Amino acid sequence: MDRRSDAEEPTKALLPPHSRRRTRAQGGLLSTETGGAVTSPGILLAGGRAVGRGWTGYVPQLLLALICAGYATGAALGWGSARLALFMGDFGLSAAAGLAAVSCYLYSRTRRCRFRPAWLLFALSSAMASLGNAVWGWYEVVLGRPVPSPSLADLFFLCFAPPAIIGLLVLAKRPVTRAGWVCLGLDSWLIGGSLLTISWSLALAHTAEFDDRSVPHAALSLAYPMLDIVLVSMVLALHFRRSSAHRSAINTAIAALALTVLCDALFTSPLLRQTYHSGQILDAGWFAGSLLLAYAPWVASRAGRQDGDRVRTDRPSARPSRQIGGSLAALTPYLAAAVCTLGMLYNAVNDRRVDRVVLFTACTVVLALVVRQAIMLLDNITLTQELAHKENHFRSLVQGSSDVIMIAAPNGILRYVSPAAAGVWGRDAEDLVGSELATLIHPEDLGRFAHEIRRFLTASPVIEPTTRIECRFRSGDGDWLNVESTVNRHHGGLILNSRDVTERVRLQAQLQHNAEHDPLTDLPNRALFTRRVTQALGGRRSTDRGTAVLFIDLDGFKAVNDTIGHLAGDELLTHAARRLADSVRSGDTAARLGGDEFAALIVGDGGRDRAARERHILELADRLRQTLSLPYRIEGEDVRVAASIGVAFADPGLTAGELLRNADLAMYRAKAAGKGRVVLYAPQMQAEVVRRAKLATRLRSALDDGEFALLHQPVVSLSTGRITAVAAQARWRSAQGLLFTPAEFLRVSDDSDRTQELGRWMLEEAVAQAAERAATGHAVPVSVRMTARQLLDRSAPPGSIEALLTRHGLPSGALLVELADHDPGVPLDDLERRLAALRRLGVQIALGGVGNGHAAITALHRLPVDVLKLDRPLVEGLVESARLHKITHGLLRIAKDLGVRSVADGIDRPEQVLALRAMGCTHGQGMAFSGPLDEYRLRRALAVGSCPMPLDPTGQVFIGRQASRSHNETAVPPT
């Protein structure tokens, strides 16, 4: 049957166009899905590859518009022939629906597809529409006869709507509660029932009259408009529930579906129903719907990114549209009921009886509206209760919070203040409401507060949602409290969540003070003092001349701790710190650096005369020395300490570290010069320190490198000249070829560990060489000089001397230990026990340094000794000084009375030999007999067995020459 006789065949007029309308409708639905980059139909058919950035603009939209416009132009002009019109009206629509199916399927296979089931359903729906139109074209174009009714095409067309409806449900935002699902169903029925009422009243009632048509024909005639109504109901019900992340795709689907439904409504109207045939202008709407579906998934990705940006920025301009959308969504069911009412009024106005279908549908719509209203009422009651509960909850939180919550209007007037203000600030909240925020802030902090608020309000809310400000607020009693406020935006104004942090600020200040001050004296510590020196040097101008640093050390403070106790020492330090702080000006800085060391920073007075500045500072330092040296009243007793002060001036170019170092060097020079004095820094002090440091550094590696050598100086009998012993002496021949005597390298060696190591080396080497000499027949006792600390060295294993003698096979009587000095810091009782233990083994003990202080006399009284050794300074002035002559004579008499041998050290001249022998000295050593000898020369001297001696006073000159000649033959040249 020819399609152009649609007026004579109602089934032919209704079914095929609806079939094609399903195809267009399916195209419109598919175009709603979110998608990726825009893709042209040709590229989709070639393999479904998403087009690059060139297709993300307006080119795809322009191409789509041109294709639709071309199809519409051809349909309006009749396509040039009736057969071509049939072809384009059937196979053209089938191709458009097929393109939509392929496009949706390919997009569902991409990685960026999030709603894959929806796109697969849309592809299936479009495929059904394409097959239906293809079957229809097979009958009309290929076979050239009317399409039977019902046919296979009707089956495909009817299968179009269900996948499309399910796909819309997948895309929509799903309700989260059971009541939401019920309301969604009721809304859909309200819309669908209203459309059914109006459609039945206008056209479908006539279609439902069977007359001479069969039941299947009537059912098909009603199936297509019913499915249209269901689709429209779903679209309208879900339109305001669409997902914000896929708004562009869903909008495109709604537009395509609206276009398809519009074409369906025009077709079913009495004006076009009897005159429609394939290829007319009405097909252009269905064609455009299919192309919109093919376009929708690929444009959704670009639009989705733009929507995402809009959601992230949360622009205020987007809020009115959301509010309007929410209002329309709430009014949609009531508008549908109004449409249903209009349908019934239409029948009443035209004097028609009320159709049973219209009556039933209207009643169910009203019932659904009542049920929906009841659900909304229950929801409103529940929401009202929840809102009241939450409001009470938050009111309790705000009122019970220890923080003060304030809301300030844009003009700075406080609109709300929480009750916590009474407890935190001592001011009632009612009194603060209506006042200006600026009146509460400290004037010094107001500018900073206003600047931070202006900056915060101009910043992006997304980047900086809150800010934190700390300033001082006025309390009720007039005091200023440190307040930390978290500030948020509120309708152009501010919400301030403030808390009192005064105690925290005080604690931080106290911790900062403790970190920079000495806990005992409360004076600035080394860190703060160094920082102030740095500031003084960095800020010096022409008027800052004369800035100086004083380093102060209390002499004798250790004895106070040892005798009176550490508590008394702490009290003395407190008194000394108070005296120091009172002695400097307010602009100067007094500090305690640690222990009994203090310092003072004296800011320059602007004087340009360097000599006058030095004189002024030295006078100030001397007055300070006298003040600190006055007696201290400690525990009811007067305690005295002295003060050694080093002074250094801040010359141009000096750093803080260099200035402090210079003052420290001057202080140590003052202590070395006799303590209790003031010394001004001089550049040569640093040079001496550098020289000593270099020498000490070389000395530390000398032992490891084997640079030390052991020499021996003979000890002879002054009466016979026989060699009775040898004294071991260490020499250091450095890598530079210099030969240092013990007095030189021990003076610079401040490393106690190295000094102990050197003493152990000397002892072991002397014992080993003495054992070798004894094995060759040159047995003679060896004397090793040791300090009291070396004898009591706890790092050495117990019995080390005894084990050393046993290992080398040297008899204990062949070793003589010379106690070099007695350190007051070494317990005399311990030293006495150690020497007694050695003496019991047969080791002889010699007391050296006699005549160089009272310590030797005390040691002679307490310690077990066998030999008394006169010190070199005493022997050197023996002949010239009558006083030294008497002192030496007295010491020798004491030695004789105690029954110990006497040895004089440093006998360099023949007349000293004669004088000592006359006073009763039994033994001596010195250049008058022989200098220190190496091992080879020592054995030659031992083979001779004696050294030349003067015979009588008349032969002094001859004997001196002979002794000098003997010395030149056997001694190592002095360095």
XYZ file of N, CA, C and O in Angstrom, residues 692 695-696 699-700 744-756 758:
76
model
N 101.166 28.502 68.907
C 101.056 27.422 69.875
C 100.086 26.347 69.386
O 100.313 25.151 69.605
N 101.872 24.271 66.776
C 102.861 23.402 67.398
C 102.176 22.246 68.149
O 102.620 21.100 68.103
N 101.069 22.557 68.830
C 100.345 21.519 69.548
C 99.741 20.501 68.584
O 99.703 19.303 68.867
N 102.464 18.314 67.541
C 102.870 17.457 68.645
C 101.944 16.249 68.778
O 102.387 15.148 69.124
N 100.648 16.442 68.482
C 99.691 15.344 68.640
C 99.974 14.199 67.683
O 99.647 13.054 67.956
N 109.989 23.193 75.890
C 109.336 23.884 74.776
C 108.057 23.180 74.343
O 107.006 23.809 74.202
N 108.103 21.842 74.125
C 106.901 21.218 73.580
C 105.869 20.870 74.647
O 104.687 20.788 74.357
N 106.303 20.697 75.904
C 105.308 20.445 76.938
C 104.550 21.714 77.309
O 103.429 21.657 77.807
N 105.175 22.854 77.080
C 104.510 24.110 77.396
C 103.321 24.371 76.463
O 102.338 24.999 76.843
N 103.374 23.855 75.255
C 102.301 24.113 74.298
C 101.338 22.942 74.230
O 100.325 23.009 73.557
N 101.651 21.864 74.898
C 100.780 20.693 74.826
C 99.690 20.814 75.893
O 99.940 20.577 77.067
N 98.495 21.225 75.468
C 97.375 21.342 76.385
C 96.460 20.132 76.310
O 95.372 20.121 76.875
N 96.907 19.106 75.607
C 96.120 17.881 75.468
C 96.579 16.911 76.546
O 97.653 16.310 76.452
N 95.791 16.774 77.614
C 96.199 15.919 78.735
C 96.351 14.470 78.297
O 97.222 13.752 78.795
N 95.534 14.011 77.366
C 95.657 12.635 76.897
C 96.995 12.409 76.220
O 97.662 11.380 76.428
N 97.411 13.374 75.390
C 98.702 13.240 74.716
C 99.854 13.331 75.715
O 100.885 12.668 75.569
N 99.697 14.179 76.722
C 100.744 14.283 77.734
C 100.907 12.967 78.491
O 102.030 12.501 78.742
N 99.787 12.347 78.837
C 99.861 11.046 79.507
C 100.472 9.993 78.587
O 101.281 9.154 79.024
N 102.617 10.549 76.191
C 104.045 10.812 76.087
C 104.783 10.302 77.330
O 105.890 9.746 77.232
